[in-house]
Short mmCIF file of C-alpha atoms and ligand atoms in Angstrom, two decimals:
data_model
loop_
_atom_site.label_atom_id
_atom_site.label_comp_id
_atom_site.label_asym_id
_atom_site.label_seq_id
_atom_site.Cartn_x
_atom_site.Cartn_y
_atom_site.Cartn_z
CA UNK I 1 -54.33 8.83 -18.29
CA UNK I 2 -54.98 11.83 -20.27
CA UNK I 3 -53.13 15.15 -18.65
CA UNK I 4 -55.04 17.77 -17.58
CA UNK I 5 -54.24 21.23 -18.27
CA UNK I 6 -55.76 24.26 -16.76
CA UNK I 7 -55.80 27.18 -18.93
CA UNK I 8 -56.38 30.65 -16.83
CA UNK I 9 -57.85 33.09 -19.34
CA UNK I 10 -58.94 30.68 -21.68
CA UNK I 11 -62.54 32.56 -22.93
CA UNK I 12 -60.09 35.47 -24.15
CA UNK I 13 -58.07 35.84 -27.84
CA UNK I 14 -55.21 33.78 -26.94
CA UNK I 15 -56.49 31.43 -24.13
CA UNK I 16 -59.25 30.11 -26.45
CA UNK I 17 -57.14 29.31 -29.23
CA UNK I 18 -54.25 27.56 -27.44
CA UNK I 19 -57.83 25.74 -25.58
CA UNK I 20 -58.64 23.81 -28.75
CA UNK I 21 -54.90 23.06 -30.17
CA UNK I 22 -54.23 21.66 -26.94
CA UNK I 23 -58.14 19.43 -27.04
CA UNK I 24 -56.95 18.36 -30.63
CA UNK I 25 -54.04 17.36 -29.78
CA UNK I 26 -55.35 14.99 -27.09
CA UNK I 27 -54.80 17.10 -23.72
CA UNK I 28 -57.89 17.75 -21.26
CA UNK I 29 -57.93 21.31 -20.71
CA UNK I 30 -60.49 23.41 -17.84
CA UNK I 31 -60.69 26.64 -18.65
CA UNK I 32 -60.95 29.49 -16.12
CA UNK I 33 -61.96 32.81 -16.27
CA UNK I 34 -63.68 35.83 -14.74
CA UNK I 35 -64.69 37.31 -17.87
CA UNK I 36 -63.31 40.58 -17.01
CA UNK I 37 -62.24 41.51 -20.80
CA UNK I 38 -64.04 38.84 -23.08
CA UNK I 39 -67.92 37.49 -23.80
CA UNK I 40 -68.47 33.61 -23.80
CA UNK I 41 -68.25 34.55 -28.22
CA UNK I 42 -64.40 32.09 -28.06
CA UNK I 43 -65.18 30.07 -25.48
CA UNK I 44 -68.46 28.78 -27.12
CA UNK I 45 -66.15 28.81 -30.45
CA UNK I 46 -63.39 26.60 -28.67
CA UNK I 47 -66.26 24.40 -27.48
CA UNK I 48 -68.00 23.96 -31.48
CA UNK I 49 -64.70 23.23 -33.00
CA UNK I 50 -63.62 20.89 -30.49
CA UNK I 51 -66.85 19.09 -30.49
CA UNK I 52 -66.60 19.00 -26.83
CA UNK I 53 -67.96 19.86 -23.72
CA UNK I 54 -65.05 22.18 -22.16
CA UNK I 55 -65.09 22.47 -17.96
CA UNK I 56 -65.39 26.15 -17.04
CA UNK I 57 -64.95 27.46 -13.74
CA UNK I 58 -66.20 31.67 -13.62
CA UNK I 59 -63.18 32.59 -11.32
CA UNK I 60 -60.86 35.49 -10.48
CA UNK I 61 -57.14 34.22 -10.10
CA UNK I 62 -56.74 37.49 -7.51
CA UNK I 63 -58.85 35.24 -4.83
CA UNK I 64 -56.32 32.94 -3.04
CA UNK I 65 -58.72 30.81 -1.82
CA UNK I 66 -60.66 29.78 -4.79
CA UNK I 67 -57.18 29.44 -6.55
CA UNK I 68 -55.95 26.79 -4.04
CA UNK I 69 -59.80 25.14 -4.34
CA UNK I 70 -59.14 24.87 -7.99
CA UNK I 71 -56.31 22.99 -7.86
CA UNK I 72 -56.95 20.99 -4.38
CA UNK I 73 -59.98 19.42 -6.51
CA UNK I 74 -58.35 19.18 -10.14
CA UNK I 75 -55.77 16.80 -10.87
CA UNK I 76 -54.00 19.64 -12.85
CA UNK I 77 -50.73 18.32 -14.57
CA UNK I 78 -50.23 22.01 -16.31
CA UNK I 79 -50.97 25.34 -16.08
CA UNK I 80 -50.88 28.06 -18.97
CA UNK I 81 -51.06 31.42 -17.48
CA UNK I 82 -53.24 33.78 -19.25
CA UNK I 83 -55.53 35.85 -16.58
CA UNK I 84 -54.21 39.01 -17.00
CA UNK I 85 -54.57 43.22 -17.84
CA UNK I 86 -53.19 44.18 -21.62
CA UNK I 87 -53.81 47.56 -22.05
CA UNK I 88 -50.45 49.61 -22.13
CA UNK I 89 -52.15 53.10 -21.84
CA UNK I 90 -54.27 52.44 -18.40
CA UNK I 91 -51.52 50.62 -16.99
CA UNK I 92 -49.55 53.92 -16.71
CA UNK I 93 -52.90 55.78 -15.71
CA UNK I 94 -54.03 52.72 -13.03
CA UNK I 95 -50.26 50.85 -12.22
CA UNK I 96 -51.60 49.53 -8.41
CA UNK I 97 -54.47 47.74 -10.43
CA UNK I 98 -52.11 46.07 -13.15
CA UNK I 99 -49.54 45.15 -10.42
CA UNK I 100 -52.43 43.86 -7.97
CA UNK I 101 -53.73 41.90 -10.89
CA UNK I 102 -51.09 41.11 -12.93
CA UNK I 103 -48.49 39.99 -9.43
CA UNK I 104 -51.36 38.27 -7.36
CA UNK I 105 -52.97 36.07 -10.08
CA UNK I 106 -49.28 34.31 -10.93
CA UNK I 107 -48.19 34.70 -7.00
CA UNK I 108 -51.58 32.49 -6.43
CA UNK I 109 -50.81 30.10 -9.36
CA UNK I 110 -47.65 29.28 -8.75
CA UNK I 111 -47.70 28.87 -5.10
CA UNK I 112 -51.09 26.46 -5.75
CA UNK I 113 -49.19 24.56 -8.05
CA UNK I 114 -46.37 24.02 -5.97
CA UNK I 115 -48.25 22.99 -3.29
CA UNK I 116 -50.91 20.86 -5.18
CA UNK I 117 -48.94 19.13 -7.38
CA UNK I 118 -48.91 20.47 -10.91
CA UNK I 119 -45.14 20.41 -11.81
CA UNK I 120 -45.83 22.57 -14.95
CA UNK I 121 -45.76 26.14 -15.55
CA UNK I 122 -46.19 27.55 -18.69
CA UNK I 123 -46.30 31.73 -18.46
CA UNK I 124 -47.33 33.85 -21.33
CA UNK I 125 -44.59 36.66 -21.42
CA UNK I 126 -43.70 39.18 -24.44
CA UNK I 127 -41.64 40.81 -26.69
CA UNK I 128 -42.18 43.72 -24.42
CA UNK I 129 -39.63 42.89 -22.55
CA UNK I 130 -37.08 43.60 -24.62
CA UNK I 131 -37.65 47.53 -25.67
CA UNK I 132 -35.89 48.84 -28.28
CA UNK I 133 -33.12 46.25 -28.86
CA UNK I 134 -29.82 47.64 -30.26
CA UNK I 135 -29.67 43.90 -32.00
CA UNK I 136 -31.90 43.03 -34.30
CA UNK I 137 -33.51 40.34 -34.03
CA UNK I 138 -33.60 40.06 -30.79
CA UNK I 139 -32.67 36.36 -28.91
CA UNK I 140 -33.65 35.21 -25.84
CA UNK I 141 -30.20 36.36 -24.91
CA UNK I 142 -30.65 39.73 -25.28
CA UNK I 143 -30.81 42.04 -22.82
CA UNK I 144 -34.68 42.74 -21.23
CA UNK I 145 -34.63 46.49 -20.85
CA UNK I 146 -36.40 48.36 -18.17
CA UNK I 147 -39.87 48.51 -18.49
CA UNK I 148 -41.22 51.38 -20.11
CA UNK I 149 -45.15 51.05 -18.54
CA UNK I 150 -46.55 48.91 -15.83
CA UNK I 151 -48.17 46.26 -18.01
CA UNK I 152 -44.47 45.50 -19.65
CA UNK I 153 -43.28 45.88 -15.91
CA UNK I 154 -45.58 42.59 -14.83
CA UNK I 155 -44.56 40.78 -17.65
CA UNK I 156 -40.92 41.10 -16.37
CA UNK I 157 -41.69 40.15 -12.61
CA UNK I 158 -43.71 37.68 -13.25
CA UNK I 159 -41.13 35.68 -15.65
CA UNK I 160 -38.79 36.46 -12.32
CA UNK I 161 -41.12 34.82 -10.40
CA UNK I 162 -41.00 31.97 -11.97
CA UNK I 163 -37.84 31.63 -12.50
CA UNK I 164 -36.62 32.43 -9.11
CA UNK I 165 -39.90 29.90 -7.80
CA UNK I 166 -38.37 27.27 -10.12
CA UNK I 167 -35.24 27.11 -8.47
CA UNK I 168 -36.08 27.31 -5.07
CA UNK I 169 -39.08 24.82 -4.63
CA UNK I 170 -37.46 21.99 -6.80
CA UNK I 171 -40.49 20.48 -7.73
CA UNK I 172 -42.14 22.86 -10.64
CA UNK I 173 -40.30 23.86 -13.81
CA UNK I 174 -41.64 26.64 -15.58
CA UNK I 175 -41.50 27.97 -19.68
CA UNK I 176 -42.14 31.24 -20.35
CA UNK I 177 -43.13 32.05 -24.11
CA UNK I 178 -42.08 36.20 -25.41
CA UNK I 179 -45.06 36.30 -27.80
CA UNK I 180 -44.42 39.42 -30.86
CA UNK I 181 -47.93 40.44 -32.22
CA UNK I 182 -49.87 38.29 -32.33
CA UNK I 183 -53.03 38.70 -34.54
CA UNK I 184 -55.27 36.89 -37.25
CA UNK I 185 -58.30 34.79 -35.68
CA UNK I 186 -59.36 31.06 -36.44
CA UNK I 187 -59.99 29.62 -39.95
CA UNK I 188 -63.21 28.61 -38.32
CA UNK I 189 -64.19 32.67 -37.74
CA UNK I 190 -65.56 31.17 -34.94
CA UNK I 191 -62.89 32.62 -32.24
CA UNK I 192 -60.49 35.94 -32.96
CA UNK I 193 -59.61 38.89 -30.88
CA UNK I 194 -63.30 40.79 -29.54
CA UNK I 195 -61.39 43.84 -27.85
CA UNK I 196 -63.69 46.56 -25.70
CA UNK I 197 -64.16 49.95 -26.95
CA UNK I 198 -61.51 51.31 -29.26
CA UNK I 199 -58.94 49.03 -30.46
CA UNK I 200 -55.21 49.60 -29.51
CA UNK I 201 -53.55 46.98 -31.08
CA UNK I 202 -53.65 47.67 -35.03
CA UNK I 203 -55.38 44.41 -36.77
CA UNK I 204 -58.70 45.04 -35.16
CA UNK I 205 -58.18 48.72 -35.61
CA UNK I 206 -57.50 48.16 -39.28
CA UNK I 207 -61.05 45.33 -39.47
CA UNK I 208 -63.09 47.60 -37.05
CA UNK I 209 -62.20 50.76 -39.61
CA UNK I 210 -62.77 48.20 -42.96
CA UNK I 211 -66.11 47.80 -41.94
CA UNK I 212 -67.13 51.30 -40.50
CA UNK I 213 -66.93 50.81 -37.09
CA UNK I 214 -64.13 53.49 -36.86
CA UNK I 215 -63.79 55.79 -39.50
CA UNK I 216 -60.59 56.34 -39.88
CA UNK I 217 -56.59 54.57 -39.32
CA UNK I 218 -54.34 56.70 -37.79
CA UNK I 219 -50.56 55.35 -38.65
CA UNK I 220 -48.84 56.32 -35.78
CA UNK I 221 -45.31 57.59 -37.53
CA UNK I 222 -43.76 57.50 -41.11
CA UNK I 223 -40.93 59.38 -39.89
CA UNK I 224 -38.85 55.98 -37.88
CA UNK I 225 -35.77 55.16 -39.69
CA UNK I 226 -37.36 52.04 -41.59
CA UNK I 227 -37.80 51.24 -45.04
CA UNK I 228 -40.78 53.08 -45.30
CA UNK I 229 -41.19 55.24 -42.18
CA UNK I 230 -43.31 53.06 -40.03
CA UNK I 231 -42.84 50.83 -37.54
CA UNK I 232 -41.42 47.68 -37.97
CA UNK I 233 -42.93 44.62 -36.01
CA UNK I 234 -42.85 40.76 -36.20
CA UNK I 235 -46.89 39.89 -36.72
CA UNK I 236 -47.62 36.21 -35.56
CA UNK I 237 -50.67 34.02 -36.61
CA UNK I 238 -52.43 33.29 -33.72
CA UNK I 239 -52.92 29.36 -35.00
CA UNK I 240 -49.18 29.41 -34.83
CA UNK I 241 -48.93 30.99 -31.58
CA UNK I 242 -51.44 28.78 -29.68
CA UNK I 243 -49.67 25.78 -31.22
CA UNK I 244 -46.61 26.94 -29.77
CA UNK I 245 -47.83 25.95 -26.78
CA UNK I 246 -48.77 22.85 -27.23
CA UNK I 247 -45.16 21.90 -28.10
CA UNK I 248 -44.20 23.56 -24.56
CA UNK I 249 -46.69 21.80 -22.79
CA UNK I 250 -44.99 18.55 -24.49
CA UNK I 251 -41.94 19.26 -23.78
CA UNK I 252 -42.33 19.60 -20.32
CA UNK I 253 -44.75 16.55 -20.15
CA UNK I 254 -41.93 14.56 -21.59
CA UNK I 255 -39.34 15.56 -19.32
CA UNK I 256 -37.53 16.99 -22.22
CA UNK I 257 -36.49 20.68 -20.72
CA UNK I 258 -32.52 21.42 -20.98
CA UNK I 259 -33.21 23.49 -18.00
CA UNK I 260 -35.82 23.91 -15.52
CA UNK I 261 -36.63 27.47 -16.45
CA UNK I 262 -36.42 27.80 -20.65
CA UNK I 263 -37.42 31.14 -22.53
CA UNK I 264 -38.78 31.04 -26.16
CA UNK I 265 -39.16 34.00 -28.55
CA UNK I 266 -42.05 33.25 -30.55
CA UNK I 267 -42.01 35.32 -33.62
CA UNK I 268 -41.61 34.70 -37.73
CA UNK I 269 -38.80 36.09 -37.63
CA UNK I 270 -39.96 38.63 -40.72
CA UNK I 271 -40.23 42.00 -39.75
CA UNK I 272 -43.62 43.80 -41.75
CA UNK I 273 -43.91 47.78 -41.74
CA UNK I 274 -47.25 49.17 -40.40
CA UNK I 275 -47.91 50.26 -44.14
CA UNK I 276 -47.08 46.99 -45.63
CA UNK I 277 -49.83 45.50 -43.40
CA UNK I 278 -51.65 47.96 -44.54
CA UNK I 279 -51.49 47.57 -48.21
CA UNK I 280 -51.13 43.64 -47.20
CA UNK I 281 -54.69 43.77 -45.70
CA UNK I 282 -56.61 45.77 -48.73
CA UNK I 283 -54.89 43.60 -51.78
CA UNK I 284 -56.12 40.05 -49.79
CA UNK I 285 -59.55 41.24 -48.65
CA UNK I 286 -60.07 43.47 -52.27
CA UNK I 287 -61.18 46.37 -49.39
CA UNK I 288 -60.38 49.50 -49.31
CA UNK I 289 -59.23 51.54 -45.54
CA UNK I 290 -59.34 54.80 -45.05
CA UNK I 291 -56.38 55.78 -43.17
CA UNK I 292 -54.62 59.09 -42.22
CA UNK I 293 -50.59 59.78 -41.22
CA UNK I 294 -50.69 60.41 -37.70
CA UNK I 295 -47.98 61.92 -35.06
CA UNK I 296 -45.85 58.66 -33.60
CA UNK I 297 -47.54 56.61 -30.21
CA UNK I 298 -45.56 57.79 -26.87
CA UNK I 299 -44.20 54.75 -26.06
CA UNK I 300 -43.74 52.86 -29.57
CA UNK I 301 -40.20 51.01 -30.55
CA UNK I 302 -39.12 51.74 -33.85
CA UNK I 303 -38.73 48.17 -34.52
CA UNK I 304 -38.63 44.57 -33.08
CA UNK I 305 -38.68 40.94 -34.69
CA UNK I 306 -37.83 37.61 -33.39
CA UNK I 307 -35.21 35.35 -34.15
CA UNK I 308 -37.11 32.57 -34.00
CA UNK I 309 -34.44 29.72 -33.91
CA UNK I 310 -34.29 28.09 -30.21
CA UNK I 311 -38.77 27.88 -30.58
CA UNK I 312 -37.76 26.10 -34.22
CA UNK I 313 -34.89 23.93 -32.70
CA UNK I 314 -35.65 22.79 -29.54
CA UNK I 315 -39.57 22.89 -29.21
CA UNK I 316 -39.75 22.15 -33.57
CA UNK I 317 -42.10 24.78 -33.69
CA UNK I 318 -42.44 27.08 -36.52
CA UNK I 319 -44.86 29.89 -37.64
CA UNK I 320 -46.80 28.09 -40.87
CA UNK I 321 -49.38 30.53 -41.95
CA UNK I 322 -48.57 33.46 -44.77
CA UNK I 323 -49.45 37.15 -43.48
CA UNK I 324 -52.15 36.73 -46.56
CA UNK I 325 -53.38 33.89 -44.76
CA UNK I 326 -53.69 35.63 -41.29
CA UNK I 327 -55.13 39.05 -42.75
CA UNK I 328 -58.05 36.88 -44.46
CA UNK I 329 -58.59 34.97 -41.61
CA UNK I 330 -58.91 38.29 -39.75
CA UNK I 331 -61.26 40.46 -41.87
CA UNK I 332 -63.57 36.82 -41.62
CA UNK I 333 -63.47 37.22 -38.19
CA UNK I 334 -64.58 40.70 -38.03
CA UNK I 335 -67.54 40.18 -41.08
CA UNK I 336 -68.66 37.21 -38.65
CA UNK I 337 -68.89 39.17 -35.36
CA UNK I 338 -70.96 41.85 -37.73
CA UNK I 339 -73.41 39.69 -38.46
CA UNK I 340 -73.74 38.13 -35.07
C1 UD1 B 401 -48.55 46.48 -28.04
C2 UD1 B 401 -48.01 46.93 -26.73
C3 UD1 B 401 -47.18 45.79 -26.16
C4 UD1 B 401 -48.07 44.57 -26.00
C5 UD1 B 401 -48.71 44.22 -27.31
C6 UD1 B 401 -49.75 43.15 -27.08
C7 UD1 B 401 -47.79 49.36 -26.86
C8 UD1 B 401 -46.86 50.50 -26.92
N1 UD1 B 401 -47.24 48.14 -26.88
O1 UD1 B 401 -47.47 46.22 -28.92
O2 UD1 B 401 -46.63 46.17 -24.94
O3 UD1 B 401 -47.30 43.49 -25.54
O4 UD1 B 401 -49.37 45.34 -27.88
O5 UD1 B 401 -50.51 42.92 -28.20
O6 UD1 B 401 -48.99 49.52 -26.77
N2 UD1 B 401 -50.36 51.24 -34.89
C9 UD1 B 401 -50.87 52.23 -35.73
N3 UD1 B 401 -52.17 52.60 -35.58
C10 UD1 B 401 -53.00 52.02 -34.65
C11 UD1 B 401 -52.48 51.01 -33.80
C12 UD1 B 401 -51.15 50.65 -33.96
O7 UD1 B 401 -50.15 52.77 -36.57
O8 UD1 B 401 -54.18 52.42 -34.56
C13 UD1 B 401 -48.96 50.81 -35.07
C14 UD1 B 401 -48.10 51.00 -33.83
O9 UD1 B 401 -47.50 52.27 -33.85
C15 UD1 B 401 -47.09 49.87 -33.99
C16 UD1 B 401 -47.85 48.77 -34.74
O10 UD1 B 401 -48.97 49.43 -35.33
O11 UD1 B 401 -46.04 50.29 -34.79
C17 UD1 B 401 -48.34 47.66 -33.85
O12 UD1 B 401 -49.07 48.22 -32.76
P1 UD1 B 401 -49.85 47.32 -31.70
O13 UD1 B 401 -50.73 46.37 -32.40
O14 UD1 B 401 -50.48 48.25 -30.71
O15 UD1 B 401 -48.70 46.47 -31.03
P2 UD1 B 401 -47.36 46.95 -30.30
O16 UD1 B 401 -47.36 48.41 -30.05
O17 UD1 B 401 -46.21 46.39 -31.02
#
């Protein structure tokens, strides 16, 4: 029979592109949601790729109740953990509402799968966790450091959760996946990242600016000890990244884990300045951004990439798609939601 896997989250930017990787490569998936953050834009994107008719259930992970429902009536044989609150800035302004959100939703999942029957637990973690790492790049040996905001705090707990759940309840084994930045949208331009008000995250700062939306880029920093003064990150496709999963959820299908609780970094394993995506974006798109030198982001690392090597070895993933490729697939996005 044909697993099932329920993907929480999976009408937002990530959840609906790891939705269709998983359809084509021959899992069931039923999304859930509560629309919180997105429009039904990815989800009816997921569903036109796919050719298929995707079950959606309109549901807060927060409510026990409807959580336990969910799985009592599914025959769920995964879970990919998604539902959550990503905005670093009102997590410090609003922590009891990213801890009540971000802690309940897992608490609810995991204890429903447990119970139910769904021996897989995939969690979507990040690079977060790691802060500034004295190593470069960071493994997922190195050390997490404390968590410098609320949001990065739940990230954290929750991967302890599951960890800690694995081991006790004996019959769920759990993956969590440390994302870098991820960004780009699908070939298709029929699903990419659709945040709410002003951007935080750079690529749809940089698109929303290219077209006028926002008039101009602020480039938080050209003073970091880098190459060129910015900020050094590890930018992954989002293709890549949803496919990722798909190898996880494999994995654990096949009974191939070393260990009932595995971490993957999943990076390139390149490290781009904020400025090189910048002059990266204009040369691919032949578009020209206004941007400005700004004072650094409270909060920011000064750098962080992936080594990418235990994702490559023992999942045999590996990030495909050129920064050219993602960039292009990005601005498509953004002239497609224009014209919507
Ligand atoms: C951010 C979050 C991180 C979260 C991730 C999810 C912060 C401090 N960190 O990572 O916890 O897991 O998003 O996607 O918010 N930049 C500009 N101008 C802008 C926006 C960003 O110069 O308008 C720079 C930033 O200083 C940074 C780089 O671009 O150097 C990437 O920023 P962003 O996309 O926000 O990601 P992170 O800060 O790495």
């Amino acid at each position: 029979m044909t697993p099932t896997v329920l993907v929480s989250g999976g009408a937002g930017f990530i959840g609906s592109h790891v939705t269709v990787e998983l359809i084509q490569a021959g899992y069931n998936v039923i999304v859930a949601d509560n629309m919180s953050n997105c429009d039904k834009t990815c989800y009816n994107g997921a569903q036109k790729i796919t050719g298929r008719k995707i079950p959606f259930f309109k549901m807060d992970f927060c409510n026990r109740r409807a959580v336990e429902k969910l799985f009592q009536t599914n025959k769920i044989d995964a879970v990919i953990h998604f539902a959550a609150f990503k905005a670093v800035g009102e997590s410090v302004a609003q922590p009891v509402m990213y801890y009540r959100n971000n802690l309940d939703s897992f608490l609810n999942i995991v204890d429903a799968a447990r119970t139910y029957g769904c021996p897989n637990i995939l969690f979507s973690s990040s690079a977060t966790v790691y802060g500034q790492p004295e190593k470069l790049p960071v493994t997922e040996e190195s050390p997490r450091q404390e968590a410098t905001s609320p949001y990065g705090n739940t990230k954290q707990i929750c991967e302890d959760v599951l960890r800690d759940s694995v081991k006790a309840y004996g019959n769920i084994r759990g993956i969590a996946l440390r994302y870098f930045n991820p960004i780009g949208a699908h070939p298709s331009a029929l699903m990419g990242e659709l945040p709410r008000g002003v951007p935080n995250n750079l690529v749809p700062f940089i698109t929303q600016t290219a077209i006028g939306k926002r008039e101009c880029l602020s480039i938080f920093g050209n003073d970091y000890p880098t190459p060129d003064g910015t900020c050094l990150r590890d930018y992954i496709d989002i293709v890549d990244l949803a496919k990722a999963h798909v190898c996880a959820v494999d994995r654990m299908m096949a009974d191939k884990m070393k260990e009932p609780y595995e971490i993957f970094n999943i990076g390139t394993g390149k490290p781009v300045s904020v400025m090189e995506l910048v002059n990266a974006f204009q040369k691919v798109n032949g578009v020209k951004l206004n941007y400005k030198i700004a004072p650094r982001r409270a909060g920011d690392v000064t750098a962080v990439w992936a080594d990418p090597s235990k994702a490559n070895k023992e999942l045999g993933w590996k990030a495909q798609r050129t920064i050219e490729e993602t960039l292009k697939a990005a601005w498509t996005w953004e002239l497609f939601i224009a014209h919507k």
